[in-house]
mmCIF file of C-alpha atoms in Angstrom:
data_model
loop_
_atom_site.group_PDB
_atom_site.id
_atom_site.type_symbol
_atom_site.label_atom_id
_atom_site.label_comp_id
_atom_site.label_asym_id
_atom_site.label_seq_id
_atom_site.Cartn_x
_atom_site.Cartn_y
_atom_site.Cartn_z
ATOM 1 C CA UNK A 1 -102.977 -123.961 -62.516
ATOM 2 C CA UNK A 2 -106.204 -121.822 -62.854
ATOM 3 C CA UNK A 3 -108.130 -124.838 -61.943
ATOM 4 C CA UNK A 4 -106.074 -125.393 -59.221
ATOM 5 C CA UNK A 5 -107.182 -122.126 -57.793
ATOM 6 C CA UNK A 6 -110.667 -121.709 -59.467
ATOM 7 C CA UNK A 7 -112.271 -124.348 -56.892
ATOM 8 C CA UNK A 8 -110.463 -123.260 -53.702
ATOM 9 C CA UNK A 9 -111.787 -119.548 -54.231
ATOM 10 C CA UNK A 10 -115.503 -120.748 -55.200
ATOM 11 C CA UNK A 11 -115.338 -122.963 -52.332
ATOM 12 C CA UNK A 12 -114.127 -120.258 -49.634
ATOM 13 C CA UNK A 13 -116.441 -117.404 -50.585
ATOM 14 C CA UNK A 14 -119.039 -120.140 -50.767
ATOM 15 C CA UNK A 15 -118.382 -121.647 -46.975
ATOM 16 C CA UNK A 16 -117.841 -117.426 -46.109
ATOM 17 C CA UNK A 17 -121.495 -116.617 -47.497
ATOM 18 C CA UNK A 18 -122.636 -119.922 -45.608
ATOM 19 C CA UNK A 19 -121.099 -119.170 -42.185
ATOM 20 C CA UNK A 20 -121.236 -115.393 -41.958
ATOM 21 C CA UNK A 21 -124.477 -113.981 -44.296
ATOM 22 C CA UNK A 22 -126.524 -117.581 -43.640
ATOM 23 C CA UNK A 23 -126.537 -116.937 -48.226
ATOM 24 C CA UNK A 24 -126.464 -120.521 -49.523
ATOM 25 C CA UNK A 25 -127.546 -119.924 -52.860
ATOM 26 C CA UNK A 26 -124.611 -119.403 -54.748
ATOM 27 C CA UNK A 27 -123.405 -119.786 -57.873
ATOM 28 C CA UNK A 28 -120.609 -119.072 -59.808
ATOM 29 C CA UNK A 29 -119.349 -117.844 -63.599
ATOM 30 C CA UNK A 30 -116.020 -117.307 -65.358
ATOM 31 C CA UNK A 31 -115.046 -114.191 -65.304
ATOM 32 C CA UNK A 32 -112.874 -112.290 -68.870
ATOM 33 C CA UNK A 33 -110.058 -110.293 -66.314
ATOM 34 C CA UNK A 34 -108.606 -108.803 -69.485
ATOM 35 C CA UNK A 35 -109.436 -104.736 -69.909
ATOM 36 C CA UNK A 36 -111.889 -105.614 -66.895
ATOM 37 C CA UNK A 37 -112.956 -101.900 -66.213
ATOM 38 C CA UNK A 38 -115.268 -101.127 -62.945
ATOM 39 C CA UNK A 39 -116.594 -97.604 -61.591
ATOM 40 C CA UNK A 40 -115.699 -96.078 -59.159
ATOM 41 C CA UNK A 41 -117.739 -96.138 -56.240
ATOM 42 C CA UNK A 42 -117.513 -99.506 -55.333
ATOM 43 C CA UNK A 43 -114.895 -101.484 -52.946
ATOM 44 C CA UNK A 44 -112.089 -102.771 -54.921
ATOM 45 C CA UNK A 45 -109.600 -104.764 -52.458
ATOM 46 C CA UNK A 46 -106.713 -105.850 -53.497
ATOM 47 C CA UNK A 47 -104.970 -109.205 -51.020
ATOM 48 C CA UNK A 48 -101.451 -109.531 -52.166
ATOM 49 C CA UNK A 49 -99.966 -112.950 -52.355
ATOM 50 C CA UNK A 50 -96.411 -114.060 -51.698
ATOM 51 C CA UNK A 51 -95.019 -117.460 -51.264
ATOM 52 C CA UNK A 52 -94.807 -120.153 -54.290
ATOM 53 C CA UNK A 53 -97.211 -117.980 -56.025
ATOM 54 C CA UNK A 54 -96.821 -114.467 -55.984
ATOM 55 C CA UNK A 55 -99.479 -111.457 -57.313
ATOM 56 C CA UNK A 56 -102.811 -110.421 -56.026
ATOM 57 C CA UNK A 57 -106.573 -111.383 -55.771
ATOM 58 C CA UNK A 58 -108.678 -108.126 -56.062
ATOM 59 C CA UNK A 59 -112.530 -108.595 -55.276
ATOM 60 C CA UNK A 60 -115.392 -106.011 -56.697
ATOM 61 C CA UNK A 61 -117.544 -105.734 -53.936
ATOM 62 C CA UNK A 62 -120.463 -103.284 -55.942
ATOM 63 C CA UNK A 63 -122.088 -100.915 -53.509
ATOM 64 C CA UNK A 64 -125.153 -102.156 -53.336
ATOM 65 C CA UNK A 65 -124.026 -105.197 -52.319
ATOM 66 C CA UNK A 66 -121.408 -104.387 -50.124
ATOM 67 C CA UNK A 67 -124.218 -102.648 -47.858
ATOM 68 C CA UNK A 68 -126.568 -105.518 -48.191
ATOM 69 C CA UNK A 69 -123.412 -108.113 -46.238
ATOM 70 C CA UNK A 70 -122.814 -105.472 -43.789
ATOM 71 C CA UNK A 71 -126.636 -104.942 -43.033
ATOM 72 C CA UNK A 72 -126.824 -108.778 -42.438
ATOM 73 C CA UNK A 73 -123.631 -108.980 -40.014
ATOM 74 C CA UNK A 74 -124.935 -106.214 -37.866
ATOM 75 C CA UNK A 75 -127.879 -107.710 -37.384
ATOM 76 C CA UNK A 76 -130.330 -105.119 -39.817
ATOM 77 C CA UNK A 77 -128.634 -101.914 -39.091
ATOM 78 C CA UNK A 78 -128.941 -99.461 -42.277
ATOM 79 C CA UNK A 79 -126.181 -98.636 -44.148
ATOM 80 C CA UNK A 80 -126.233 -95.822 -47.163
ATOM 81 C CA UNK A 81 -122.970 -94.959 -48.107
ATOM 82 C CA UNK A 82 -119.621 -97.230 -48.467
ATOM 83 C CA UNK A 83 -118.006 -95.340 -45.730
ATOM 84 C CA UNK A 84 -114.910 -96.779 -43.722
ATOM 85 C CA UNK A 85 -116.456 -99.348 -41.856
ATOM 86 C CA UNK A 86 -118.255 -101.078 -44.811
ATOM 87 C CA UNK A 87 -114.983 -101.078 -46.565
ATOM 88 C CA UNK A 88 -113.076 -102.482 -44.012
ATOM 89 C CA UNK A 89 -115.930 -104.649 -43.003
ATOM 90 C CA UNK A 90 -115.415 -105.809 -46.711
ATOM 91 C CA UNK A 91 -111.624 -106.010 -46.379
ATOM 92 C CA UNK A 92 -111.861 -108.704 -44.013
ATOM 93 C CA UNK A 93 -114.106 -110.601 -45.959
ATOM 94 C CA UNK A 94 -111.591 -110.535 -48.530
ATOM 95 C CA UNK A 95 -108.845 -111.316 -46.206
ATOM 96 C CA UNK A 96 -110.402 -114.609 -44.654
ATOM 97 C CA UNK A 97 -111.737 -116.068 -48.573
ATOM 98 C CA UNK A 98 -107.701 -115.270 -49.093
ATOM 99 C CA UNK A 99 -107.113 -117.448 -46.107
ATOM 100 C CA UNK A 100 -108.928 -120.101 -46.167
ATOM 101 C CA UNK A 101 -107.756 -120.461 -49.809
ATOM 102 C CA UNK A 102 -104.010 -120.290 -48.895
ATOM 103 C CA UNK A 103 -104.910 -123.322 -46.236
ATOM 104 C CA UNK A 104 -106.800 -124.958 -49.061
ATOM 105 C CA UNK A 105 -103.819 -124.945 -51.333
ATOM 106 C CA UNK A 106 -101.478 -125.596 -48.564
ATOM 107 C CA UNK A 107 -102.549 -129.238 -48.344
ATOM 108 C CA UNK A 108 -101.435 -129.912 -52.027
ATOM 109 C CA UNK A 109 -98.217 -128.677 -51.318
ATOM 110 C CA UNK A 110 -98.619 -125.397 -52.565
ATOM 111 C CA UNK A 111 -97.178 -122.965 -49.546
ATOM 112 C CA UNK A 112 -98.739 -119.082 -50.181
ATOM 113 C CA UNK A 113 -99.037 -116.142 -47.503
ATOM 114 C CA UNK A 114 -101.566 -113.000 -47.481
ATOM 115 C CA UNK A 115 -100.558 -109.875 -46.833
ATOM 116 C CA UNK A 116 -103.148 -107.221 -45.575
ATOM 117 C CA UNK A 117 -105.870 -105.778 -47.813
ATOM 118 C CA UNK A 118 -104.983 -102.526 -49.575
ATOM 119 C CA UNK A 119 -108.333 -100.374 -51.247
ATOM 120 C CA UNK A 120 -106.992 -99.815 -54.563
ATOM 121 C CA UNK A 121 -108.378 -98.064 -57.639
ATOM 122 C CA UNK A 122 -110.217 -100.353 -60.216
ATOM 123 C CA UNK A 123 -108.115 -99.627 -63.132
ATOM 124 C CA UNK A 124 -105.189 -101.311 -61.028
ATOM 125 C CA UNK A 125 -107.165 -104.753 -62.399
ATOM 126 C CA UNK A 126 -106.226 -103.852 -66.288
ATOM 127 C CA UNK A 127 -103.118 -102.182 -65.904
ATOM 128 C CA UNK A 128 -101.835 -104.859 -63.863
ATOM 129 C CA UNK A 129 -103.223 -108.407 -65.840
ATOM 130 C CA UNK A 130 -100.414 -108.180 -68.511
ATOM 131 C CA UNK A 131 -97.761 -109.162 -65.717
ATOM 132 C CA UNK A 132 -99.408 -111.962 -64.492
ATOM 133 C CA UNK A 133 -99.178 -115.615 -66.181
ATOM 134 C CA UNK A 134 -102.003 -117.128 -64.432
ATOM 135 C CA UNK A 135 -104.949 -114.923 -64.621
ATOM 136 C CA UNK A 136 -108.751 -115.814 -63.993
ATOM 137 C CA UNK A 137 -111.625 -114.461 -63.113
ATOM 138 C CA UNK A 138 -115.006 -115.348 -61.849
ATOM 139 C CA UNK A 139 -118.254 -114.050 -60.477
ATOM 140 C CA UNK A 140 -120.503 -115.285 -57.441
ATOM 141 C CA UNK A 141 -123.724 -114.716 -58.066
ATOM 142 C CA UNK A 142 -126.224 -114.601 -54.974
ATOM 143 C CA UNK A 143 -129.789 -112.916 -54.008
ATOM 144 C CA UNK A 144 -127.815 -109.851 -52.604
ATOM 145 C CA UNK A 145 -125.570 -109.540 -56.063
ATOM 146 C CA UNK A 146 -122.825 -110.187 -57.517
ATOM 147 C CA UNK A 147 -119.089 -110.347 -56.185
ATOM 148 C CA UNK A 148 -115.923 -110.658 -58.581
ATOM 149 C CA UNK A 149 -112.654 -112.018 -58.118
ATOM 150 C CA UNK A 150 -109.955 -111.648 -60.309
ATOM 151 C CA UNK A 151 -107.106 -113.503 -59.454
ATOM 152 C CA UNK A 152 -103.553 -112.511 -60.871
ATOM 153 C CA UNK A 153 -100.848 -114.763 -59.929
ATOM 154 C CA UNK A 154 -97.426 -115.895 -61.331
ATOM 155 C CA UNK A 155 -96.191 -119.426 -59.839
ATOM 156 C CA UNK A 156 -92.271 -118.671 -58.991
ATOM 157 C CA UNK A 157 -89.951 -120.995 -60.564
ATOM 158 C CA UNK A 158 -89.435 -124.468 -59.211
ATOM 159 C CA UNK A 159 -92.856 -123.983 -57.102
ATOM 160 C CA UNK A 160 -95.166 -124.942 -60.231
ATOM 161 C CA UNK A 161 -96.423 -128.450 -59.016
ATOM 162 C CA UNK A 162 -100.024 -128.443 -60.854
ATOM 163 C CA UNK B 1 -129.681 -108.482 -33.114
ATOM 164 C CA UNK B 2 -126.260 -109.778 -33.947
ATOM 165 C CA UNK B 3 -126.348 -113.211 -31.939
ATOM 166 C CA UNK B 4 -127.660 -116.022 -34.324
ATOM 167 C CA UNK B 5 -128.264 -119.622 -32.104
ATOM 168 C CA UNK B 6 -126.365 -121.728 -34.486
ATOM 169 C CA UNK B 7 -123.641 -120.035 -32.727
ATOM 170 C CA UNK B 8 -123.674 -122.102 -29.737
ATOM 171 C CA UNK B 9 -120.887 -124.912 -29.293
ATOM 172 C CA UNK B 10 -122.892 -126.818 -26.461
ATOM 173 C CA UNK B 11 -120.411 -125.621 -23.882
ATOM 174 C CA UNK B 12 -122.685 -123.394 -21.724
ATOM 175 C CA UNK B 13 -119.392 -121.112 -19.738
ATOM 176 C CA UNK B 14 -118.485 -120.212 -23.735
ATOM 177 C CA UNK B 15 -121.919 -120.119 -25.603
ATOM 178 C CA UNK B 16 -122.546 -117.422 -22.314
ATOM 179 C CA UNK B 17 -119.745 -115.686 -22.323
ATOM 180 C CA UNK B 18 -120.136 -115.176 -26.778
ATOM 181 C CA UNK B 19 -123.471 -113.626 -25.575
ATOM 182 C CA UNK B 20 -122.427 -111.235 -23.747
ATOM 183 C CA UNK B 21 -119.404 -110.798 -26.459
ATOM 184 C CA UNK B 22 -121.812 -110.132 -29.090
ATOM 185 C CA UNK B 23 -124.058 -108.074 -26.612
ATOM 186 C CA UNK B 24 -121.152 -105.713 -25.838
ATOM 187 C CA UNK B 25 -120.140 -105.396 -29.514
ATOM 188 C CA UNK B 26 -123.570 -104.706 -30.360
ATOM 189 C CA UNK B 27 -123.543 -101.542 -28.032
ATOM 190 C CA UNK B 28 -120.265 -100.355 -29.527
ATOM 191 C CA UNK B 29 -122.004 -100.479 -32.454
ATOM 192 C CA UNK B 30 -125.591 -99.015 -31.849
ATOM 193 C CA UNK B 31 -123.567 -95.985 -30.479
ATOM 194 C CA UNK B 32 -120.612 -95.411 -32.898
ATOM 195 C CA UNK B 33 -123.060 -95.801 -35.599
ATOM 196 C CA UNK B 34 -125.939 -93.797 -34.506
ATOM 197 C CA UNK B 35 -126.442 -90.321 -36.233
ATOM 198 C CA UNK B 36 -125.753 -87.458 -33.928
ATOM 199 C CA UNK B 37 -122.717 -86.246 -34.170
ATOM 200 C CA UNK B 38 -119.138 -87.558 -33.319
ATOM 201 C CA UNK B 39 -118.676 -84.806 -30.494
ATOM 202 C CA UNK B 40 -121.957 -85.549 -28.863
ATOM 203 C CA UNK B 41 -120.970 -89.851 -29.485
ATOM 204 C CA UNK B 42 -117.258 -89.691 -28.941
ATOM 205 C CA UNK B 43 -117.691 -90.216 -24.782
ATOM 206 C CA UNK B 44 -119.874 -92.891 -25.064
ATOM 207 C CA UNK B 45 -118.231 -94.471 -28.334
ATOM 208 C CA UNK B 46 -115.140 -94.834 -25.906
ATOM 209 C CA UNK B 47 -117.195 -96.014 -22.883
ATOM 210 C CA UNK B 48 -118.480 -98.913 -24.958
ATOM 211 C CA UNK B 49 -115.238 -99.602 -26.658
ATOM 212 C CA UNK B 50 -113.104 -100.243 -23.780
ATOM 213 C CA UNK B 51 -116.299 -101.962 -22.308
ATOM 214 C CA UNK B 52 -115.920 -104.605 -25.247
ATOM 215 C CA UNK B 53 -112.237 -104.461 -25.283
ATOM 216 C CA UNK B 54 -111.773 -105.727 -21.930
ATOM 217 C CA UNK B 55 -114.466 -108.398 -22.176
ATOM 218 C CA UNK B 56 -112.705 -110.156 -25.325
ATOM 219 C CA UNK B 57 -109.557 -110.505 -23.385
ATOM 220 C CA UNK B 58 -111.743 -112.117 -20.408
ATOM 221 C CA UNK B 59 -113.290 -114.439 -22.931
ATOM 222 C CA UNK B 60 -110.212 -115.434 -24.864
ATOM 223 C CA UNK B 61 -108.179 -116.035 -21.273
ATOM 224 C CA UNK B 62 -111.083 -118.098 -20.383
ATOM 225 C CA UNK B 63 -111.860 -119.678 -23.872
ATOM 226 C CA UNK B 64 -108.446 -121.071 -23.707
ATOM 227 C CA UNK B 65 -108.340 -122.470 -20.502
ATOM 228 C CA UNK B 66 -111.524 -124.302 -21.476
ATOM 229 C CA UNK B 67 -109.247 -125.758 -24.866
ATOM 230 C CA UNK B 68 -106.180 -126.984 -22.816
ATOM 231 C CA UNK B 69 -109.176 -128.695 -20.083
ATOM 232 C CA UNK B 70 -110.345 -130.446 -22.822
ATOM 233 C CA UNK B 71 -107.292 -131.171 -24.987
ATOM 234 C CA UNK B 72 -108.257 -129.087 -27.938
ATOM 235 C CA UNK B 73 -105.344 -130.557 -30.109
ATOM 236 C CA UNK B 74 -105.698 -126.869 -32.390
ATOM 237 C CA UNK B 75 -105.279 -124.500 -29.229
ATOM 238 C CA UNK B 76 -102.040 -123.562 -30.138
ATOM 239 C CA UNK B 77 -102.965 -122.514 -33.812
ATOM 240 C CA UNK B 78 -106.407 -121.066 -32.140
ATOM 241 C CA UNK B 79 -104.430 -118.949 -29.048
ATOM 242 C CA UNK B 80 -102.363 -117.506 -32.077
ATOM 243 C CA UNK B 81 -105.776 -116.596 -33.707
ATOM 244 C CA UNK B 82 -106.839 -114.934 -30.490
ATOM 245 C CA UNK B 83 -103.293 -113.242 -29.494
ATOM 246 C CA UNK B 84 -102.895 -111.736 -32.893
ATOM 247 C CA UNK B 85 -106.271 -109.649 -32.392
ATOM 248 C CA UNK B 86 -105.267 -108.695 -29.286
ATOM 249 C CA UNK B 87 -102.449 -107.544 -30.396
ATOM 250 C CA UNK B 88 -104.323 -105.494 -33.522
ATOM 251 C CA UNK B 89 -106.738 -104.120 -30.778
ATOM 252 C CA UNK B 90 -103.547 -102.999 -28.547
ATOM 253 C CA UNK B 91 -102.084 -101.589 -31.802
ATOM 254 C CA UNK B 92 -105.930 -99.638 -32.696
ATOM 255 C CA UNK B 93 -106.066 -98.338 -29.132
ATOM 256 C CA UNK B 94 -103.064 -96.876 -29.044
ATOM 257 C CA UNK B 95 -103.282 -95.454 -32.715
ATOM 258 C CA UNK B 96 -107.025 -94.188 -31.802
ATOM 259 C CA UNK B 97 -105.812 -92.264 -28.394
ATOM 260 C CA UNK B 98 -103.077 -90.851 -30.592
ATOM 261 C CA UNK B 99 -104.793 -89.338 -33.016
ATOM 262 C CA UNK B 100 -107.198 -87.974 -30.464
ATOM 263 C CA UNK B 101 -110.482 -90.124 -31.220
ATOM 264 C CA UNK B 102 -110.596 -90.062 -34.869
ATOM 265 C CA UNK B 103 -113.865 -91.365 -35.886
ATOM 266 C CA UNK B 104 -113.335 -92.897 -39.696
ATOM 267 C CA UNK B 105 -110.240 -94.493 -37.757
ATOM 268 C CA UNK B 106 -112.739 -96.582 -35.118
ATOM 269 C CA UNK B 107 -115.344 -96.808 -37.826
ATOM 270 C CA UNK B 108 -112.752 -98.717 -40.297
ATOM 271 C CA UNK B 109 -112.038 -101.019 -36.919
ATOM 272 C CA UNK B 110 -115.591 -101.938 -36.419
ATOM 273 C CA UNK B 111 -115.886 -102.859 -39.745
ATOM 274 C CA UNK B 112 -113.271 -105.226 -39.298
ATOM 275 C CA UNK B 113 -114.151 -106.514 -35.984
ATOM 276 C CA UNK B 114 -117.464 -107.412 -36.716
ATOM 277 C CA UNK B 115 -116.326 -109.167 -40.063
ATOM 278 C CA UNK B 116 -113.518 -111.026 -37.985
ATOM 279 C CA UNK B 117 -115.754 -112.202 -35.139
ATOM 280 C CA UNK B 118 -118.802 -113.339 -36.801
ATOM 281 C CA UNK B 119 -116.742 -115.633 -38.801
ATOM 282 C CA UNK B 120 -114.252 -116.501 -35.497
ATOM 283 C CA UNK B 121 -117.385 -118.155 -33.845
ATOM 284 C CA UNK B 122 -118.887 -119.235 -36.875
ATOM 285 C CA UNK B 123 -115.994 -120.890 -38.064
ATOM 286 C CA UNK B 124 -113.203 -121.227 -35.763
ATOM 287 C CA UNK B 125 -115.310 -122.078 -32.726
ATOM 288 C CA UNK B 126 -117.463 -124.347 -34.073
ATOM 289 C CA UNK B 127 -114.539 -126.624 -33.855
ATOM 290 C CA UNK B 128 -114.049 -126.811 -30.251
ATOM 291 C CA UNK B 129 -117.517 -127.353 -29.781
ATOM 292 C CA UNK B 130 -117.252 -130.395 -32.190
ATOM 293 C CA UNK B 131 -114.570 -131.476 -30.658
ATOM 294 C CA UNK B 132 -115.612 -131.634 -26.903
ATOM 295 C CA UNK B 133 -118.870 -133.203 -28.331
ATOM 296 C CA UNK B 134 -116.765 -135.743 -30.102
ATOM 297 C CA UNK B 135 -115.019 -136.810 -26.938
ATOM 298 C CA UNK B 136 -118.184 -136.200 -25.016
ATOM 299 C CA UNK B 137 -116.915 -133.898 -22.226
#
């Protein structure tokens, strides 16, 4: 199962960066989810998944890099501080890798729905691991940083096809 | 400058009409982000917002006509696209008035609407452009 949603998630943020930040020099690492422990900060978005699978994707957007994306979608406005609109700038982000993804898996028979992003605290990553049975990680790597994505599903019985 | 050229489907009445889109969204923008403060922006802020707001409703009525001219075989899945931020920007308008112009509440709705339309006619778009070329009308 984690490869069957390793690719799909590399593949969306990769077409996102493509499309929206022209970034298409990106590459990609596994990522150890366990005890994962970020400061605070940062944007930490959680995108809640219910349908055969069921659990969360939360992406680290670091600071720094958070106000690099928005600075490319407006066009080269400056940006200093994560303030609402580069977190909810960052939220959608989140939401439409999530998407993509859930149409992705939706051609192998695999039927999943988003729910909106919630900003949660980064600690919610290690407390919440143990519950999950699938549980992977990884990190895109590109000139304006690094993004992680730790995904935390369970597959609900009689939906596990991969 | 938030246009990029690689926008462009080829369909002049749409590629015109995103212009002016991104033109309108880019004053929202230059104002509600600008650094005087919110009393001295909120007039304006609201001038340029229900400047934009009115525009994307032109464009998607227009947009879709243009899909069922051309029988886009996605314009149902795309008018859903375009009804359901409509109905978010109804939803932020009314939200926004209530709380009587509360700035972090329009700033965390730019964010969002700039995220969601650079990737609407980056992405989504693209497709009907692709698509008329393909059947070469």
């Amino acid at each position: 199962m984690e490869n069957v949603l390793y690719k799909p998630f590399f593949n969306a943020t990769r077409e996102v960066f493509q499309l929206m930040l022209d970034i298409s020099n990106i590459t990609d690492k596994p990522l150890c989810v366990d005890g994962v422990c970020y400061p605070a900060g940062n944007v930490d978005i959680a995108i809640r998944v219910i349908g055969d699978m069921e659990g969360m994707v939360v992406y680290h957007f670091p600071k720094e890099t958070s106000l690099k994306i928005v600075k490319i979608m407006s066009g080269g406005m400056e940006f200093n501080e994560v303030d609402e609109f580069v977190a909810s700038a960052m939220g959608e982000i989140a939401n439409i890798i999530s998407g993509n993804v859930m149409s992705a898996l939706s051609t192998q028979d695999i039927t999943c729905d988003i729910l909106p992003p919630e900003f949660i605290a980064p600690e919610t990553i290690a407390d919440a691991s143990a519950k999950y049975k699938f549980v992977s990680g990884m990190q895109i790597c590109s000139e304006i940083g690094d993004i992680d994505l730790n995904i935390l599903l369970n597959v609900k019985s009689g939906a596990e096809k991969a | 400058m938030l246009w990029k050229d690689k926008y462009n489907l080829g369909v002049e009445q749409i590629d015109a009409q995103h212009r002016e889109l991104f033109r309108r969204v880019s004053d929202f923008l230059e104002v509600l982000r600008s650094s005087s403060s919110w009393e001295e922006r909120v007039g304006k802020v609201n001038e340029t917002l229900s400047f934009m707001k009115d525009y994307v409703i032109t464009h998607f009525r227009d947009e879709e006509a243009y899909q069922i001219q051309i029988g886009y075989p996605e314009y149902d899945a795309h008018k859903q696209t375009h009804d359901d931020m409509v109905s978010y920007v109804a939803q932020f308008a009314a939200e926004y008035e209530q709380k009587g112009y509360d700035e972090k509440l329009i700033q965390q709705f730019a964010g969002k609407l700039l995220a969601w339309l650079i990737h609407h006619v980056a992405a989504d778009d693209q497709k009907i452009g692709a698509y008329a070329k393909k059947k070469g009308v």
